[in-house]
Coordinates of C-alpha atoms and ligand atoms in Angstrom, one line a residue:
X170 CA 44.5 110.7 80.2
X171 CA 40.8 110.5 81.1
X172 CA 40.1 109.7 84.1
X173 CA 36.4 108.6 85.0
X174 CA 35.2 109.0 88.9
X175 CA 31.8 107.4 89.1
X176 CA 29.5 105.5 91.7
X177 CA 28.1 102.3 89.3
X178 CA 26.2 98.9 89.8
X179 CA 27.5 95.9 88.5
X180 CA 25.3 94.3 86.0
X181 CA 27.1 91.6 84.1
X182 CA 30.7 90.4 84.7
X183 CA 32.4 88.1 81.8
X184 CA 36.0 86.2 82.8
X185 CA 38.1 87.5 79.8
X186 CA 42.2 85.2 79.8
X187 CA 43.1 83.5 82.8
X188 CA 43.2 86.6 85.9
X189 CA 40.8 89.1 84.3
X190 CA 37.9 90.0 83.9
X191 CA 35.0 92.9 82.2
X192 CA 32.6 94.0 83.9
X193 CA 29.6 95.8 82.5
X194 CA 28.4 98.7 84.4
X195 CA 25.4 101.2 85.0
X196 CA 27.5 104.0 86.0
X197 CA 25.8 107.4 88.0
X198 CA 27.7 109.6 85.2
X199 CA 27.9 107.8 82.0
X200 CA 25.1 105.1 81.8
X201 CA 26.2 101.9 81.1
X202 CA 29.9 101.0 80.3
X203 CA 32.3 98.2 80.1
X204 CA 35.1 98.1 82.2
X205 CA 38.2 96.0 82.3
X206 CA 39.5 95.0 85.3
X207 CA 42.6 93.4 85.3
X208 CA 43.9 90.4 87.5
X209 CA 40.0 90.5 89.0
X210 CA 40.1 86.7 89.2
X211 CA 43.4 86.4 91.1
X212 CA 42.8 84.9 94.7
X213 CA 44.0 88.2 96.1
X214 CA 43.5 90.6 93.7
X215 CA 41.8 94.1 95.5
X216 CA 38.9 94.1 92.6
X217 CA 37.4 91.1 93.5
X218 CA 34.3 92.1 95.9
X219 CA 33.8 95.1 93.6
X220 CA 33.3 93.3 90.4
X221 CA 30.8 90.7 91.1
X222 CA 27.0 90.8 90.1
X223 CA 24.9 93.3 92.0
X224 CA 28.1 95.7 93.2
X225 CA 27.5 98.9 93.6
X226 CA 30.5 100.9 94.3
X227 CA 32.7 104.2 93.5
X228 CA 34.6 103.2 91.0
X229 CA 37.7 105.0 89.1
X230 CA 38.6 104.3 85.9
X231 CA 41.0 105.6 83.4
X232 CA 40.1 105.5 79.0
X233 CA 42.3 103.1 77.6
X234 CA 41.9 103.1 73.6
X235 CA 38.4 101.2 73.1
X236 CA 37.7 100.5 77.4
X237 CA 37.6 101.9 80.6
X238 CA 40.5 100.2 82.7
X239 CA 39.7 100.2 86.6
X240 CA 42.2 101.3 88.7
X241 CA 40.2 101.5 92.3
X242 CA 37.1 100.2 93.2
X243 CA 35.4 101.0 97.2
X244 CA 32.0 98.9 97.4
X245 CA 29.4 100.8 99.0
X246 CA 26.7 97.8 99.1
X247 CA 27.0 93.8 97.9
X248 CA 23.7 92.6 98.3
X249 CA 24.9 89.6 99.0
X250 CA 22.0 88.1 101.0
X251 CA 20.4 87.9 97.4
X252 CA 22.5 84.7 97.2
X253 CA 20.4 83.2 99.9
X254 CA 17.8 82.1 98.3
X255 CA 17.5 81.2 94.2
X256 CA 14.1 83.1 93.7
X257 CA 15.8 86.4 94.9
X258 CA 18.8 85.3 93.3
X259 CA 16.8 85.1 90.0
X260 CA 15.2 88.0 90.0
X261 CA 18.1 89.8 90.9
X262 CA 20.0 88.8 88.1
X263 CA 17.0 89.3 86.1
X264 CA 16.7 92.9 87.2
X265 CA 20.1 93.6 86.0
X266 CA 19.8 91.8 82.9
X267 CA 16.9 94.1 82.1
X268 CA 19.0 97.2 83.5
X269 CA 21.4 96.1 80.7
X270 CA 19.2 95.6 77.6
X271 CA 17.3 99.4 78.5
X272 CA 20.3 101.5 79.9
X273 CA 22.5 103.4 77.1
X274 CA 25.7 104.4 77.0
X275 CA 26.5 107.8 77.4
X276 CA 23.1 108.5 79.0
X277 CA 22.6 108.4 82.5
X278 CA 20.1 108.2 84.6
X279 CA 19.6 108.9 88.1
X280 CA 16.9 107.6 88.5
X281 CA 16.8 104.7 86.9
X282 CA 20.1 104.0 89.0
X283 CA 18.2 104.9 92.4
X284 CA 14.8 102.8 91.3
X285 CA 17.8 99.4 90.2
X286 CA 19.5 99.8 93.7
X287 CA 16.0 100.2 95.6
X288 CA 14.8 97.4 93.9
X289 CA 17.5 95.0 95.2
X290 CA 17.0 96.2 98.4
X291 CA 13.4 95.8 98.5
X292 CA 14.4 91.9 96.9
X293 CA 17.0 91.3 99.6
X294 CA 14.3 92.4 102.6
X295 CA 12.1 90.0 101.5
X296 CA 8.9 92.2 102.9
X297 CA 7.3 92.2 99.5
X298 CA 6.4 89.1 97.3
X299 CA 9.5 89.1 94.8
X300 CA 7.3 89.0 91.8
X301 CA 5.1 92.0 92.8
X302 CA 8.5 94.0 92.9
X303 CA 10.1 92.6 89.8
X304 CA 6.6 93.6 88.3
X305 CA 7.2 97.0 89.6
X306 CA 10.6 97.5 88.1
X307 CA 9.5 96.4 85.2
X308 CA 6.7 98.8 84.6
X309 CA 8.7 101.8 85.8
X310 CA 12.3 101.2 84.6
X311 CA 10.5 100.7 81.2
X312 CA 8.4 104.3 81.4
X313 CA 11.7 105.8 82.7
X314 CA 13.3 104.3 79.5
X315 CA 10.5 106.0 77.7
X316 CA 8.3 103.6 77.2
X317 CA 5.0 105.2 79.3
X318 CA 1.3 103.3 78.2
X319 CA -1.3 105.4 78.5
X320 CA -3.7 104.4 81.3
X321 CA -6.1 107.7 82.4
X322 CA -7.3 108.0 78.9
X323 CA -8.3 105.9 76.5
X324 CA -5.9 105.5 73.4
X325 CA -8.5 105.3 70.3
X326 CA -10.5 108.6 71.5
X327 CA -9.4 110.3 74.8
X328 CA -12.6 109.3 77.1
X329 CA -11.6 108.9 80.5
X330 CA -13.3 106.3 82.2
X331 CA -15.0 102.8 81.3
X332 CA -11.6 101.0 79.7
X333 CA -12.1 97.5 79.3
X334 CA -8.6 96.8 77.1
X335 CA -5.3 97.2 77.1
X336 CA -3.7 97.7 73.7
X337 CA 0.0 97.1 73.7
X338 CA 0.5 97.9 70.1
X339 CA -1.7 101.5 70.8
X340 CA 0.5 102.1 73.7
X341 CA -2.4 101.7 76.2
X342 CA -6.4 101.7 77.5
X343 CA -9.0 101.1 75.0
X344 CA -12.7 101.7 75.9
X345 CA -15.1 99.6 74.7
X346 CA -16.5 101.8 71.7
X347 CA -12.3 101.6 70.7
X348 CA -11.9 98.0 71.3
X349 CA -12.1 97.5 67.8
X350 CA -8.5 99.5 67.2
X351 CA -6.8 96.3 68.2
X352 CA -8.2 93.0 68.2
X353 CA -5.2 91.5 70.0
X354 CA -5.5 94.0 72.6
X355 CA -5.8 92.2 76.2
X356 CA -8.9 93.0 78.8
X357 CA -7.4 94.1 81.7
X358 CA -9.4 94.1 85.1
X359 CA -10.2 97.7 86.9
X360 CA -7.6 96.0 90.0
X361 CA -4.6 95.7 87.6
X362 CA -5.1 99.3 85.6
X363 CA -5.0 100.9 89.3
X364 CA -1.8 99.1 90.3
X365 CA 0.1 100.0 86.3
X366 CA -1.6 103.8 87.1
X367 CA -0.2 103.3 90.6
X368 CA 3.4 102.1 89.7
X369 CA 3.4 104.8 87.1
X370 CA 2.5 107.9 89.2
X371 CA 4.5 106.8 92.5
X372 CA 7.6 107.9 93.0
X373 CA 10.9 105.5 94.8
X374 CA 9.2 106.4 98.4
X375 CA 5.5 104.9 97.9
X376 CA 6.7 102.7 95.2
X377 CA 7.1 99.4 97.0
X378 CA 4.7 100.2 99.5
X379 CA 1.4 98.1 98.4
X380 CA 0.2 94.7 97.8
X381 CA -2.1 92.7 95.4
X382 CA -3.9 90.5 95.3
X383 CA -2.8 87.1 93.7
X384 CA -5.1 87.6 90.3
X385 CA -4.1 90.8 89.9
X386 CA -0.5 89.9 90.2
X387 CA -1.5 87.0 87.6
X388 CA -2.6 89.6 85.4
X389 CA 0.0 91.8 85.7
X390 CA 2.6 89.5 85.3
X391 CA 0.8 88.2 81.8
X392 CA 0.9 91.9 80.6
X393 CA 4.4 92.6 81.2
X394 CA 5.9 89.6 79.7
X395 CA 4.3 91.3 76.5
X396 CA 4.9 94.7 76.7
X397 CA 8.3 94.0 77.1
X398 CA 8.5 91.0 74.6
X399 CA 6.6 93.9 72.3
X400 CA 9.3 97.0 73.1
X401 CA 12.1 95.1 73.5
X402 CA 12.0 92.3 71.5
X403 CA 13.8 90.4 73.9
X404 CA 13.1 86.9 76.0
X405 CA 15.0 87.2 78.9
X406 CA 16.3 83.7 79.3
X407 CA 16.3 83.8 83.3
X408 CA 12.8 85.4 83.8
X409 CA 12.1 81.5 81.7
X410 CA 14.5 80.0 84.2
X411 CA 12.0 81.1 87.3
X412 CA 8.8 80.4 85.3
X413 CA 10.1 76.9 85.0
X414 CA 11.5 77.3 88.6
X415 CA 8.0 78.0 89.8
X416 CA 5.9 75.1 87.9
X417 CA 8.5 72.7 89.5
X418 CA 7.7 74.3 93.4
Ligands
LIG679 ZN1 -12.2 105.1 73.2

Protein backbone atom coordinates (compact mmCIF):
# COMPACT_ATOMS: atom_id res chain seq x y z
CA UNK A 1 0.00 0.00 0.00
CA UNK A 2 1.26 3.53 -0.55
CA UNK A 3 1.58 5.35 1.99
CA UNK A 4 1.95 9.32 1.45
CA UNK A 5 3.69 11.38 4.59
CA UNK A 6 3.39 15.01 3.64
CA UNK A 7 3.06 18.55 5.30
CA UNK A 8 0.04 20.34 2.98
CA UNK A 9 -2.37 23.38 3.10
CA UNK A 10 -5.80 23.10 2.76
CA UNK A 11 -7.23 24.82 -0.15
CA UNK A 12 -10.79 23.77 -0.84
CA UNK A 13 -12.87 21.31 1.18
CA UNK A 14 -16.25 19.80 -0.50
CA UNK A 15 -18.92 17.78 2.08
CA UNK A 16 -19.18 14.52 -0.06
CA UNK A 17 -22.58 11.86 1.90
CA UNK A 18 -23.64 12.67 5.14
CA UNK A 19 -20.03 12.41 7.64
CA UNK A 20 -17.35 12.95 4.89
CA UNK A 21 -15.79 14.99 3.30
CA UNK A 22 -12.59 15.84 0.34
CA UNK A 23 -10.43 17.94 0.78
CA UNK A 24 -8.10 19.41 -1.85
CA UNK A 25 -4.66 19.91 -0.91
CA UNK A 26 -1.22 21.68 -1.85
CA UNK A 27 0.89 19.14 -0.45
CA UNK A 28 5.09 19.82 0.22
CA UNK A 29 5.73 16.42 -1.80
CA UNK A 30 3.15 15.97 -4.41
CA UNK A 31 1.58 19.41 -5.37
CA UNK A 32 -1.83 19.47 -5.23
CA UNK A 33 -4.08 16.35 -4.41
CA UNK A 34 -7.47 15.43 -3.33
CA UNK A 35 -7.89 13.72 -0.27
CA UNK A 36 -10.81 11.81 1.30
CA UNK A 37 -11.32 12.03 4.62
CA UNK A 38 -13.80 10.03 6.05
CA UNK A 39 -16.34 10.75 8.94
CA UNK A 40 -14.64 14.58 8.72
CA UNK A 41 -18.10 16.03 9.41
CA UNK A 42 -18.94 13.95 12.47
CA UNK A 43 -19.17 16.12 15.70
CA UNK A 44 -16.17 14.23 17.13
CA UNK A 45 -14.45 12.93 14.39
CA UNK A 46 -10.26 13.60 14.95
CA UNK A 47 -10.07 15.21 11.15
CA UNK A 48 -12.13 18.04 11.79
CA UNK A 49 -9.56 20.99 12.61
CA UNK A 50 -7.25 19.55 10.03
CA UNK A 51 -9.59 19.63 7.07
CA UNK A 52 -10.92 23.08 7.07
CA UNK A 53 -9.88 25.96 4.68
CA UNK A 54 -6.49 27.47 5.26
CA UNK A 55 -4.99 24.11 7.37
CA UNK A 56 -1.79 23.50 7.09
CA UNK A 57 -0.71 20.30 8.69
CA UNK A 58 1.34 16.84 8.33
CA UNK A 59 -0.79 14.84 6.88
CA UNK A 60 -0.65 10.82 6.15
CA UNK A 61 -2.41 9.41 3.72
CA UNK A 62 -2.67 5.98 2.20
CA UNK A 63 -3.59 5.41 -2.16
CA UNK A 64 -6.89 4.02 -2.33
CA UNK A 65 -7.78 3.14 -6.07
CA UNK A 66 -8.49 6.74 -7.65
CA UNK A 67 -7.79 8.99 -3.99
CA UNK A 68 -5.66 9.49 -1.25
CA UNK A 69 -7.61 8.33 2.01
CA UNK A 70 -6.34 10.27 5.22
CA UNK A 71 -5.59 8.34 7.98
CA UNK A 72 -3.85 11.09 10.49
CA UNK A 73 -3.76 14.61 10.29
CA UNK A 74 -1.51 16.94 13.15
CA UNK A 75 -2.23 20.86 12.31
CA UNK A 76 0.76 22.74 12.50
CA UNK A 77 -1.06 26.38 11.88
CA UNK A 78 -5.12 27.30 11.38
CA UNK A 79 -5.04 30.72 10.61
CA UNK A 80 -8.04 31.05 12.10
CA UNK A 81 -7.89 34.85 12.99
CA UNK A 82 -8.52 35.18 9.09
CA UNK A 83 -12.18 34.56 10.13
CA UNK A 84 -12.12 37.80 12.00
CA UNK A 85 -12.70 39.98 9.62
CA UNK A 86 -14.57 39.30 5.94
CA UNK A 87 -11.81 41.31 3.89
CA UNK A 88 -9.08 38.98 5.27
CA UNK A 89 -11.40 36.27 5.09
CA UNK A 90 -11.87 37.07 1.31
CA UNK A 91 -8.68 37.29 0.33
CA UNK A 92 -7.72 34.32 2.05
CA UNK A 93 -9.95 32.23 0.33
CA UNK A 94 -9.10 33.94 -2.69
CA UNK A 95 -5.41 33.18 -2.21
CA UNK A 96 -6.17 29.52 -2.11
CA UNK A 97 -8.55 29.57 -4.88
CA UNK A 98 -5.74 30.96 -6.97
CA UNK A 99 -3.21 28.36 -5.24
CA UNK A 100 -5.68 25.83 -6.79
CA UNK A 101 -6.29 26.93 -10.36
CA UNK A 102 -1.98 27.35 -10.72
CA UNK A 103 -0.65 24.35 -8.60
CA UNK A 104 -0.31 20.80 -10.49
CA UNK A 105 -0.47 17.62 -9.45
CA UNK A 106 2.51 15.75 -9.16
CA UNK A 107 4.58 18.88 -9.18
CA UNK A 108 5.63 20.48 -6.13
CA UNK A 109 6.72 23.35 -5.18
CA UNK A 110 8.40 24.65 -2.27
CA UNK A 111 8.25 27.57 -2.77
CA UNK A 112 5.25 28.36 -3.92
CA UNK A 113 4.01 26.42 -0.57
CA UNK A 114 6.34 28.82 1.63
CA UNK A 115 5.23 32.24 -0.42
CA UNK A 116 0.89 30.66 0.15
CA UNK A 117 1.65 30.11 3.98
CA UNK A 118 3.62 33.56 4.28
CA UNK A 119 1.05 35.20 2.60
CA UNK A 120 -1.67 34.17 5.09
CA UNK A 121 0.34 35.16 7.65
CA UNK A 122 1.15 38.45 6.40
CA UNK A 123 -3.13 38.60 5.82
CA UNK A 124 -3.76 37.39 9.37
CA UNK A 125 -1.14 40.30 10.94
CA UNK A 126 -2.87 42.78 9.35
CA UNK A 127 0.51 45.06 9.12
CA UNK A 128 0.12 45.40 5.41
CA UNK A 129 -3.00 46.72 3.44
CA UNK A 130 -4.62 43.27 2.40
CA UNK A 131 -4.72 44.31 -1.21
CA UNK A 132 -1.03 45.33 -1.56
CA UNK A 133 -0.27 41.61 -0.35
CA UNK A 134 -2.87 39.75 -2.41
CA UNK A 135 -1.22 41.99 -5.25
CA UNK A 136 1.95 40.52 -4.26
CA UNK A 137 0.94 36.93 -4.36
CA UNK A 138 -0.48 37.41 -7.33
CA UNK A 139 2.45 38.64 -9.25
CA UNK A 140 4.91 36.09 -7.74
CA UNK A 141 2.85 32.87 -7.34
CA UNK A 142 2.13 33.54 -11.13
CA UNK A 143 6.09 34.03 -12.20
CA UNK A 144 6.79 31.02 -9.85
CA UNK A 145 4.11 29.20 -11.98
CA UNK A 146 6.00 30.35 -14.93
CA UNK A 147 4.38 33.06 -15.98
CA UNK A 148 7.50 35.93 -15.54
CA UNK A 149 6.66 39.55 -17.69
CA UNK A 150 9.53 41.03 -18.74
CA UNK A 151 10.10 44.36 -16.96
CA UNK A 152 14.11 45.49 -17.27
CA UNK A 153 13.89 45.33 -20.98
CA UNK A 154 11.69 46.21 -23.35
CA UNK A 155 9.75 43.34 -25.20
CA UNK A 156 9.63 44.69 -29.03
CA UNK A 157 13.58 45.51 -29.10
CA UNK A 158 15.64 44.90 -25.83
CA UNK A 159 16.32 48.79 -24.90
CA UNK A 160 16.52 49.20 -21.38
CA UNK A 161 15.16 52.16 -20.12
CA UNK A 162 12.32 54.78 -21.16
CA UNK A 163 9.08 52.02 -21.06
CA UNK A 164 5.98 53.70 -21.24
CA UNK A 165 3.71 50.30 -21.84
CA UNK A 166 3.00 47.31 -20.53
CA UNK A 167 2.01 44.65 -23.05
CA UNK A 168 0.26 41.67 -21.60
CA UNK A 169 -0.14 39.75 -24.79
CA UNK A 170 4.10 40.52 -25.41
CA UNK A 171 4.68 39.33 -21.99
CA UNK A 172 5.91 42.68 -20.82
CA UNK A 173 7.48 46.54 -21.18
CA UNK A 174 7.18 48.23 -24.38
CA UNK A 175 9.14 51.55 -25.10
CA UNK A 176 7.68 54.06 -26.88
CA UNK A 177 9.34 53.47 -30.36
CA UNK A 178 7.59 49.61 -29.67
CA UNK A 179 4.35 50.80 -28.48
CA UNK A 180 3.00 50.09 -31.70
CA UNK A 181 3.48 46.03 -31.16
CA UNK A 182 0.35 46.11 -29.14
CA UNK A 183 -2.23 48.65 -29.29
CA UNK A 184 -4.05 47.23 -26.27
CA UNK A 185 -1.10 47.31 -24.32
CA UNK A 186 -1.63 49.39 -20.97
CA UNK A 187 0.73 52.56 -19.89
CA UNK A 188 2.03 51.72 -16.79
CA UNK A 189 3.49 54.55 -14.42
CA UNK A 190 7.50 54.42 -13.56
CA UNK A 191 5.98 53.79 -9.56
CA UNK A 192 4.06 50.56 -10.54
CA UNK A 193 6.98 48.91 -12.99
CA UNK A 194 9.42 49.40 -9.77
CA UNK A 195 6.98 47.69 -7.32
CA UNK A 196 6.15 44.48 -10.36
CA UNK A 197 10.41 44.61 -10.73
CA UNK A 198 10.35 44.69 -6.96
CA UNK A 199 7.90 41.75 -6.25
CA UNK A 200 9.69 39.87 -8.96
CA UNK A 201 13.30 40.14 -7.73
CA UNK A 202 12.57 39.92 -3.82
CA UNK A 203 12.66 36.90 -2.36
CA UNK A 204 9.91 35.59 0.85
CA UNK A 205 12.20 37.79 3.39
CA UNK A 206 11.91 41.44 1.75
CA UNK A 207 8.77 40.49 -0.04
CA UNK A 208 6.12 41.96 2.22
CA UNK A 209 8.24 44.55 3.45
CA UNK A 210 7.11 47.87 1.42
CA UNK A 211 4.25 50.06 0.76
CA UNK A 212 2.56 52.08 -2.10
CA UNK A 213 1.14 54.44 -2.55
CA UNK A 214 -2.76 54.37 -3.19
CA UNK A 215 -2.41 55.08 -7.29
CA UNK A 216 0.01 52.80 -7.60
CA UNK A 217 -1.82 50.12 -5.84
CA UNK A 218 -4.88 51.35 -8.26
CA UNK A 219 -2.71 50.53 -10.99
CA UNK A 220 -1.48 47.55 -9.95
CA UNK A 221 -4.46 46.06 -9.09
CA UNK A 222 -6.00 47.10 -12.78
CA UNK A 223 -2.95 45.16 -14.32
CA UNK A 224 -3.25 41.98 -12.48
CA UNK A 225 -6.87 41.45 -12.90
CA UNK A 226 -5.70 41.13 -16.61
CA UNK A 227 -2.74 39.33 -16.62
CA UNK A 228 -4.31 36.77 -14.83
CA UNK A 229 -7.73 37.02 -16.66
CA UNK A 230 -5.09 36.79 -19.93
CA UNK A 231 -2.95 33.47 -18.48
CA UNK A 232 -5.50 32.00 -16.77
CA UNK A 233 -8.48 32.52 -18.36
CA UNK A 234 -10.21 32.45 -15.22
CA UNK A 235 -12.67 35.13 -13.15
CA UNK A 236 -12.20 34.30 -9.82
CA UNK A 237 -15.71 34.63 -8.45
CA UNK A 238 -14.60 35.89 -4.86
CA UNK A 239 -11.89 38.43 -5.97
CA UNK A 240 -15.70 39.91 -7.63
CA UNK A 241 -17.26 39.27 -4.30
CA UNK A 242 -14.65 41.93 -2.54
CA UNK A 243 -14.73 44.34 -5.54
CA UNK A 244 -18.49 44.49 -4.84
CA UNK A 245 -17.65 44.25 -1.09
CA UNK A 246 -15.51 47.39 -1.39
CA UNK A 247 -17.98 49.80 -3.62
CA UNK A 248 -20.55 48.93 -0.85
CA UNK A 249 -17.90 50.21 2.21
ZN1 LIG B 1 11.35 48.95 -27.76
Amino acid sequence: MQVLKTKGLVLREVEVGESDKIITVFTEEKGKISISAKGARKPRSRFIAGTQVFAYCDFICYKGKNIWNLSQVEVIETFHSLRNDIYTLSYGIYAMELLETIGVENSPSKQLLQLSLHTLWQLAKGDLDPTLVIRIYEWKSMSLSGFTPAVTQCVGCGKEEHFIYFSIGEGGVLCKECSHLDPAADKISNGTLYTIHYILASDLKSLFQFQVSDSVLKELSKLSKKFLHYYLDKTFKTMSFIEELKTLY
